[in-house]
Amino acid sequence: MTAQPGSRPGAVDDVLIDGYGRLRATGSACRNRRAVARRFTRIYGGIQAWGQVPVEERLAASVVLRSYAAWAIVEHGDPVDVDYVVGTPTKWANHVRDREPVVHAGFVAVATDLGFNPPEIKRMWATLAKLSVISGTPTDVIADDLYTDTRASYLAAIQRRCGNVPKIFGTPVFGLNSVMFHLGRGPAPKRRTRDGNRKPDWDALAIEVPVLA
């Protein structure tokens, strides 16, 4: 795992390295985080060059390096290939929430008014966060064709990886469609049926453990 030919860290990497170090208050924690960020940058040539590394190689990188990459990706805002987003167990939702706390609070308020409970809202936000990372677009800007196109790409990537779309991924998308419609940023959601009537199985998600995050 080495830097891509011709790739060199840029000014953005210096800013990201410094910012990553500031996430912890103690001096030793700051130094350790900056050391991780510098090691990542030395190996891969910077956060933009990271996107040129094959997906499976990125997925095989150590957790500490992928953790820095995830934070830096969200901070920098470049789009990320969907197969990486689907394949990694990164908690994208937390990074995007930290970047957009006001938007997250508004999303929670609207979803709550629609009758969704906190676990359901958490899963829907996690889905929206992934769409944000895939498209390189803030969550409050994703709308209309960008939303539906990115959603389709996301579901297709899940199907490629899993062979189908498990309900632990499909059900939050169904709920998210409703929230996006009420926010005026998505089409009217289709009714979900099983050759008749079937409601989203939110309860099952509380006990099922996802293969992908």
mmCIF file of C-alpha atoms in Angstrom:
data_model
loop_
_atom_site.group_PDB
_atom_site.id
_atom_site.type_symbol
_atom_site.label_atom_id
_atom_site.label_comp_id
_atom_site.label_asym_id
_atom_site.label_seq_id
_atom_site.Cartn_x
_atom_site.Cartn_y
_atom_site.Cartn_z
ATOM 1 C CA MET A 1 0.000 0.000 0.000
ATOM 2 C CA THR A 2 1.901 2.992 -1.284
ATOM 3 C CA ALA A 3 1.163 6.421 -2.621
ATOM 4 C CA GLN A 4 -0.126 6.548 -6.171
ATOM 5 C CA PRO A 5 2.481 7.495 -8.797
ATOM 6 C CA GLY A 6 2.770 11.243 -9.055
ATOM 7 C CA SER A 7 0.516 11.871 -6.065
ATOM 8 C CA ARG A 8 1.735 14.419 -3.550
ATOM 9 C CA PRO A 9 0.054 15.745 -0.443
ATOM 10 C CA GLY A 10 -1.403 19.209 -0.883
ATOM 11 C CA ALA A 11 -2.274 22.130 1.337
ATOM 12 C CA VAL A 12 -5.613 20.506 2.111
ATOM 13 C CA ASP A 13 -3.782 17.595 3.740
ATOM 14 C CA ASP A 14 -1.881 19.934 6.048
ATOM 15 C CA VAL A 15 -5.196 21.465 7.133
ATOM 16 C CA LEU A 16 -6.792 18.056 7.635
ATOM 17 C CA ILE A 17 -3.844 16.721 9.634
ATOM 18 C CA ASP A 18 -3.999 19.728 11.939
ATOM 19 C CA GLY A 19 -7.778 19.504 12.256
ATOM 20 C CA TYR A 20 -7.701 15.804 13.075
ATOM 21 C CA GLY A 21 -5.242 16.443 15.858
ATOM 22 C CA ARG A 22 -7.506 19.075 17.392
ATOM 23 C CA LEU A 23 -10.349 16.600 17.909
ATOM 24 C CA ARG A 24 -8.946 15.577 21.300
ATOM 25 C CA ALA A 25 -8.133 17.890 24.169
ATOM 26 C CA THR A 26 -5.050 16.267 25.682
ATOM 27 C CA GLY A 27 -1.614 16.860 24.221
ATOM 28 C CA SER A 28 -0.762 13.188 23.859
ATOM 29 C CA ALA A 29 -4.041 12.427 22.083
ATOM 30 C CA CYS A 30 -3.463 15.311 19.680
ATOM 31 C CA ARG A 31 0.040 14.082 18.894
ATOM 32 C CA ASN A 32 -1.167 10.523 18.338
ATOM 33 C CA ARG A 33 -3.940 11.589 15.987
ATOM 34 C CA ARG A 34 -1.619 13.831 14.000
ATOM 35 C CA ALA A 35 0.860 10.947 13.763
ATOM 36 C CA VAL A 36 -1.859 8.718 12.306
ATOM 37 C CA ALA A 37 -2.871 11.401 9.819
ATOM 38 C CA ARG A 38 0.737 11.966 8.743
ATOM 39 C CA ARG A 39 1.295 8.229 8.344
ATOM 40 C CA PHE A 40 -1.835 7.964 6.196
ATOM 41 C CA THR A 41 -0.697 10.885 4.069
ATOM 42 C CA ARG A 42 2.787 9.445 3.660
ATOM 43 C CA ILE A 43 1.459 6.017 2.602
ATOM 44 C CA TYR A 44 -1.315 7.134 0.261
ATOM 45 C CA GLY A 45 -0.196 10.578 -0.880
ATOM 46 C CA GLY A 46 -3.097 12.468 0.666
ATOM 47 C CA ILE A 47 -6.863 12.222 0.959
ATOM 48 C CA GLN A 48 -7.525 12.891 -2.721
ATOM 49 C CA ALA A 49 -5.062 10.206 -3.833
ATOM 50 C CA TRP A 50 -6.753 7.777 -1.424
ATOM 51 C CA GLY A 51 -9.747 7.673 -3.765
ATOM 52 C CA GLN A 52 -7.545 6.280 -6.543
ATOM 53 C CA VAL A 53 -6.529 3.238 -4.497
ATOM 54 C CA PRO A 54 -8.518 0.091 -5.426
ATOM 55 C CA VAL A 55 -11.572 -0.416 -3.241
ATOM 56 C CA GLU A 56 -10.497 -3.780 -1.829
ATOM 57 C CA GLU A 57 -7.094 -2.357 -0.890
ATOM 58 C CA ARG A 58 -8.732 0.533 0.914
ATOM 59 C CA LEU A 59 -11.066 -1.848 2.726
ATOM 60 C CA ALA A 60 -8.048 -3.892 3.844
ATOM 61 C CA ALA A 61 -6.287 -0.877 5.381
ATOM 62 C CA SER A 62 -5.938 -0.743 9.154
ATOM 63 C CA VAL A 63 -8.826 0.589 11.215
ATOM 64 C CA VAL A 64 -6.855 3.609 12.440
ATOM 65 C CA LEU A 65 -6.002 4.659 8.888
ATOM 66 C CA ARG A 66 -9.549 4.123 7.637
ATOM 67 C CA SER A 67 -10.849 6.098 10.605
ATOM 68 C CA TYR A 68 -8.748 9.083 9.625
ATOM 69 C CA ALA A 69 -9.743 8.656 5.973
ATOM 70 C CA ALA A 70 -13.450 8.671 6.852
ATOM 71 C CA TRP A 71 -13.170 11.833 8.919
ATOM 72 C CA ALA A 72 -11.055 13.568 6.275
ATOM 73 C CA ILE A 73 -13.390 12.507 3.458
ATOM 74 C CA VAL A 74 -16.377 14.064 5.187
ATOM 75 C CA GLU A 75 -14.466 17.209 6.105
ATOM 76 C CA HIS A 76 -13.084 17.660 2.596
ATOM 77 C CA GLY A 77 -16.384 16.858 0.893
ATOM 78 C CA ASP A 78 -15.228 15.079 -2.250
ATOM 79 C CA PRO A 79 -17.558 12.334 -3.577
ATOM 80 C CA VAL A 80 -16.584 8.756 -2.692
ATOM 81 C CA ASP A 81 -17.130 5.686 -4.856
ATOM 82 C CA VAL A 82 -20.254 3.911 -3.732
ATOM 83 C CA ASP A 83 -18.694 0.452 -3.422
ATOM 84 C CA TYR A 84 -16.282 1.745 -0.793
ATOM 85 C CA VAL A 85 -19.022 3.478 1.169
ATOM 86 C CA VAL A 86 -21.136 0.323 1.157
ATOM 87 C CA GLY A 87 -18.226 -2.000 1.896
ATOM 88 C CA THR A 88 -16.654 -0.268 4.870
ATOM 89 C CA PRO A 89 -18.058 -0.468 8.423
ATOM 90 C CA THR A 90 -17.356 3.248 8.894
ATOM 91 C CA LYS A 91 -19.928 5.155 10.937
ATOM 92 C CA TRP A 92 -20.502 7.836 8.308
ATOM 93 C CA ALA A 93 -23.560 9.084 10.199
ATOM 94 C CA ASN A 94 -21.497 10.340 13.132
ATOM 95 C CA HIS A 95 -19.016 12.222 10.949
ATOM 96 C CA VAL A 96 -21.760 13.873 8.888
ATOM 97 C CA ARG A 97 -23.766 14.742 12.014
ATOM 98 C CA ASP A 98 -20.698 16.418 13.523
ATOM 99 C CA ARG A 99 -20.213 18.370 10.294
ATOM 100 C CA GLU A 100 -23.889 19.375 10.070
ATOM 101 C CA PRO A 101 -25.372 19.480 13.602
ATOM 102 C CA VAL A 102 -28.110 21.978 12.744
ATOM 103 C CA VAL A 103 -29.236 19.993 9.702
ATOM 104 C CA HIS A 104 -29.232 16.805 11.751
ATOM 105 C CA ALA A 105 -31.400 18.400 14.427
ATOM 106 C CA GLY A 106 -33.867 19.578 11.789
ATOM 107 C CA PHE A 107 -33.979 16.131 10.195
ATOM 108 C CA VAL A 108 -34.705 14.524 13.574
ATOM 109 C CA ALA A 109 -37.483 17.034 14.264
ATOM 110 C CA VAL A 110 -39.232 16.413 10.943
ATOM 111 C CA ALA A 111 -38.890 12.636 11.191
ATOM 112 C CA THR A 112 -40.232 12.719 14.762
ATOM 113 C CA ASP A 113 -43.240 14.764 13.656
ATOM 114 C CA LEU A 114 -43.923 12.099 11.011
ATOM 115 C CA GLY A 115 -44.120 9.469 13.725
ATOM 116 C CA PHE A 116 -40.743 7.748 13.437
ATOM 117 C CA ASN A 117 -39.027 6.701 16.655
ATOM 118 C CA PRO A 118 -35.376 7.375 17.583
ATOM 119 C CA PRO A 119 -33.933 4.027 16.348
ATOM 120 C CA GLU A 120 -35.752 4.437 13.022
ATOM 121 C CA ILE A 121 -34.535 8.030 12.690
ATOM 122 C CA LYS A 122 -30.971 6.959 13.484
ATOM 123 C CA ARG A 123 -31.026 4.412 10.653
ATOM 124 C CA MET A 124 -32.577 6.863 8.200
ATOM 125 C CA TRP A 125 -29.977 9.507 9.044
ATOM 126 C CA ALA A 126 -27.244 6.910 8.554
ATOM 127 C CA THR A 127 -28.602 6.239 5.080
ATOM 128 C CA LEU A 128 -28.804 9.936 4.216
ATOM 129 C CA ALA A 129 -25.241 10.395 5.500
ATOM 130 C CA LYS A 130 -24.017 7.693 3.127
ATOM 131 C CA LEU A 131 -25.810 9.364 0.225
ATOM 132 C CA SER A 132 -24.089 12.602 1.221
ATOM 133 C CA VAL A 133 -20.672 10.930 1.195
ATOM 134 C CA ILE A 134 -21.312 9.159 -2.115
ATOM 135 C CA SER A 135 -22.457 12.340 -3.850
ATOM 136 C CA GLY A 136 -20.011 14.680 -2.112
ATOM 137 C CA THR A 137 -22.978 16.890 -1.248
ATOM 138 C CA PRO A 138 -24.158 18.247 2.134
ATOM 139 C CA THR A 139 -27.268 16.485 3.382
ATOM 140 C CA ASP A 140 -29.401 19.629 3.162
ATOM 141 C CA VAL A 141 -28.532 20.056 -0.521
ATOM 142 C CA ILE A 142 -29.358 16.536 -1.683
ATOM 143 C CA ALA A 143 -32.698 16.751 -3.490
ATOM 144 C CA ASP A 144 -34.755 15.633 -6.459
ATOM 145 C CA ASP A 145 -32.717 13.843 -9.165
ATOM 146 C CA LEU A 146 -29.523 13.917 -7.109
ATOM 147 C CA TYR A 147 -31.344 12.178 -4.289
ATOM 148 C CA THR A 148 -33.023 9.535 -6.442
ATOM 149 C CA ASP A 149 -29.927 8.881 -8.576
ATOM 150 C CA THR A 150 -27.621 8.551 -5.562
ATOM 151 C CA ARG A 151 -30.178 6.369 -3.788
ATOM 152 C CA ALA A 152 -30.361 4.071 -6.825
ATOM 153 C CA SER A 153 -26.567 3.840 -6.971
ATOM 154 C CA TYR A 154 -26.438 3.026 -3.252
ATOM 155 C CA LEU A 155 -29.048 0.264 -3.487
ATOM 156 C CA ALA A 156 -27.365 -1.193 -6.587
ATOM 157 C CA ALA A 157 -24.038 -1.356 -4.736
ATOM 158 C CA ILE A 158 -25.681 -3.158 -1.817
ATOM 159 C CA GLN A 159 -27.217 -5.650 -4.229
ATOM 160 C CA ARG A 160 -23.852 -6.263 -5.886
ATOM 161 C CA ARG A 161 -22.244 -6.952 -2.530
ATOM 162 C CA CYS A 162 -25.041 -8.922 -0.859
ATOM 163 C CA GLY A 163 -26.830 -10.506 -3.802
ATOM 164 C CA ASN A 164 -30.008 -8.656 -2.790
ATOM 165 C CA VAL A 165 -31.036 -5.644 -0.708
ATOM 166 C CA PRO A 166 -31.462 -6.892 2.881
ATOM 167 C CA LYS A 167 -34.271 -5.206 4.757
ATOM 168 C CA ILE A 168 -31.792 -3.723 7.210
ATOM 169 C CA PHE A 169 -30.805 -1.441 4.316
ATOM 170 C CA GLY A 170 -34.068 -1.309 2.374
ATOM 171 C CA THR A 171 -36.360 -0.372 5.268
ATOM 172 C CA PRO A 172 -34.464 2.802 6.276
ATOM 173 C CA VAL A 173 -34.488 3.891 2.622
ATOM 174 C CA PHE A 174 -38.261 3.459 2.581
ATOM 175 C CA GLY A 175 -38.587 5.664 5.669
ATOM 176 C CA LEU A 176 -36.092 8.196 4.324
ATOM 177 C CA ASN A 177 -38.170 8.562 1.165
ATOM 178 C CA SER A 178 -41.056 9.772 3.306
ATOM 179 C CA VAL A 179 -38.916 12.285 5.196
ATOM 180 C CA MET A 180 -37.354 13.632 1.997
ATOM 181 C CA PHE A 181 -40.799 14.046 0.436
ATOM 182 C CA HIS A 182 -42.018 16.035 3.437
ATOM 183 C CA LEU A 183 -38.869 18.159 3.277
ATOM 184 C CA GLY A 184 -39.785 18.954 -0.335
ATOM 185 C CA ARG A 185 -36.621 17.310 -1.653
ATOM 186 C CA GLY A 186 -37.855 13.958 -2.951
ATOM 187 C CA PRO A 187 -40.745 12.435 -4.900
ATOM 188 C CA ALA A 188 -43.816 11.037 -3.232
ATOM 189 C CA PRO A 189 -42.840 7.650 -1.788
ATOM 190 C CA LYS A 190 -44.372 4.542 -3.290
ATOM 191 C CA ARG A 191 -46.410 2.274 -1.091
ATOM 192 C CA ARG A 192 -44.425 -0.766 -0.033
ATOM 193 C CA THR A 193 -46.317 -4.023 -0.384
ATOM 194 C CA ARG A 194 -45.756 -7.748 -0.396
ATOM 195 C CA ASP A 195 -48.126 -8.863 -3.146
ATOM 196 C CA GLY A 196 -50.662 -7.178 -0.952
ATOM 197 C CA ASN A 197 -49.864 -5.282 2.220
ATOM 198 C CA ARG A 198 -46.601 -5.134 4.089
ATOM 199 C CA LYS A 199 -45.383 -2.455 6.434
ATOM 200 C CA PRO A 200 -41.678 -1.712 6.847
ATOM 201 C CA ASP A 201 -40.303 -4.211 9.354
ATOM 202 C CA TRP A 202 -38.576 -1.790 11.724
ATOM 203 C CA ASP A 203 -38.828 -4.145 14.701
ATOM 204 C CA ALA A 204 -36.697 -6.768 12.984
ATOM 205 C CA LEU A 205 -33.891 -4.251 12.566
ATOM 206 C CA ALA A 206 -33.491 -4.008 16.332
ATOM 207 C CA ILE A 207 -32.306 -7.612 16.528
ATOM 208 C CA GLU A 208 -30.570 -8.144 13.182
ATOM 209 C CA VAL A 209 -26.871 -7.382 12.906
ATOM 210 C CA PRO A 210 -25.870 -5.866 9.543
ATOM 211 C CA VAL A 211 -23.082 -7.319 7.454
ATOM 212 C CA LEU A 212 -22.274 -3.835 6.218
ATOM 213 C CA ALA A 213 -22.354 -0.553 8.084
#
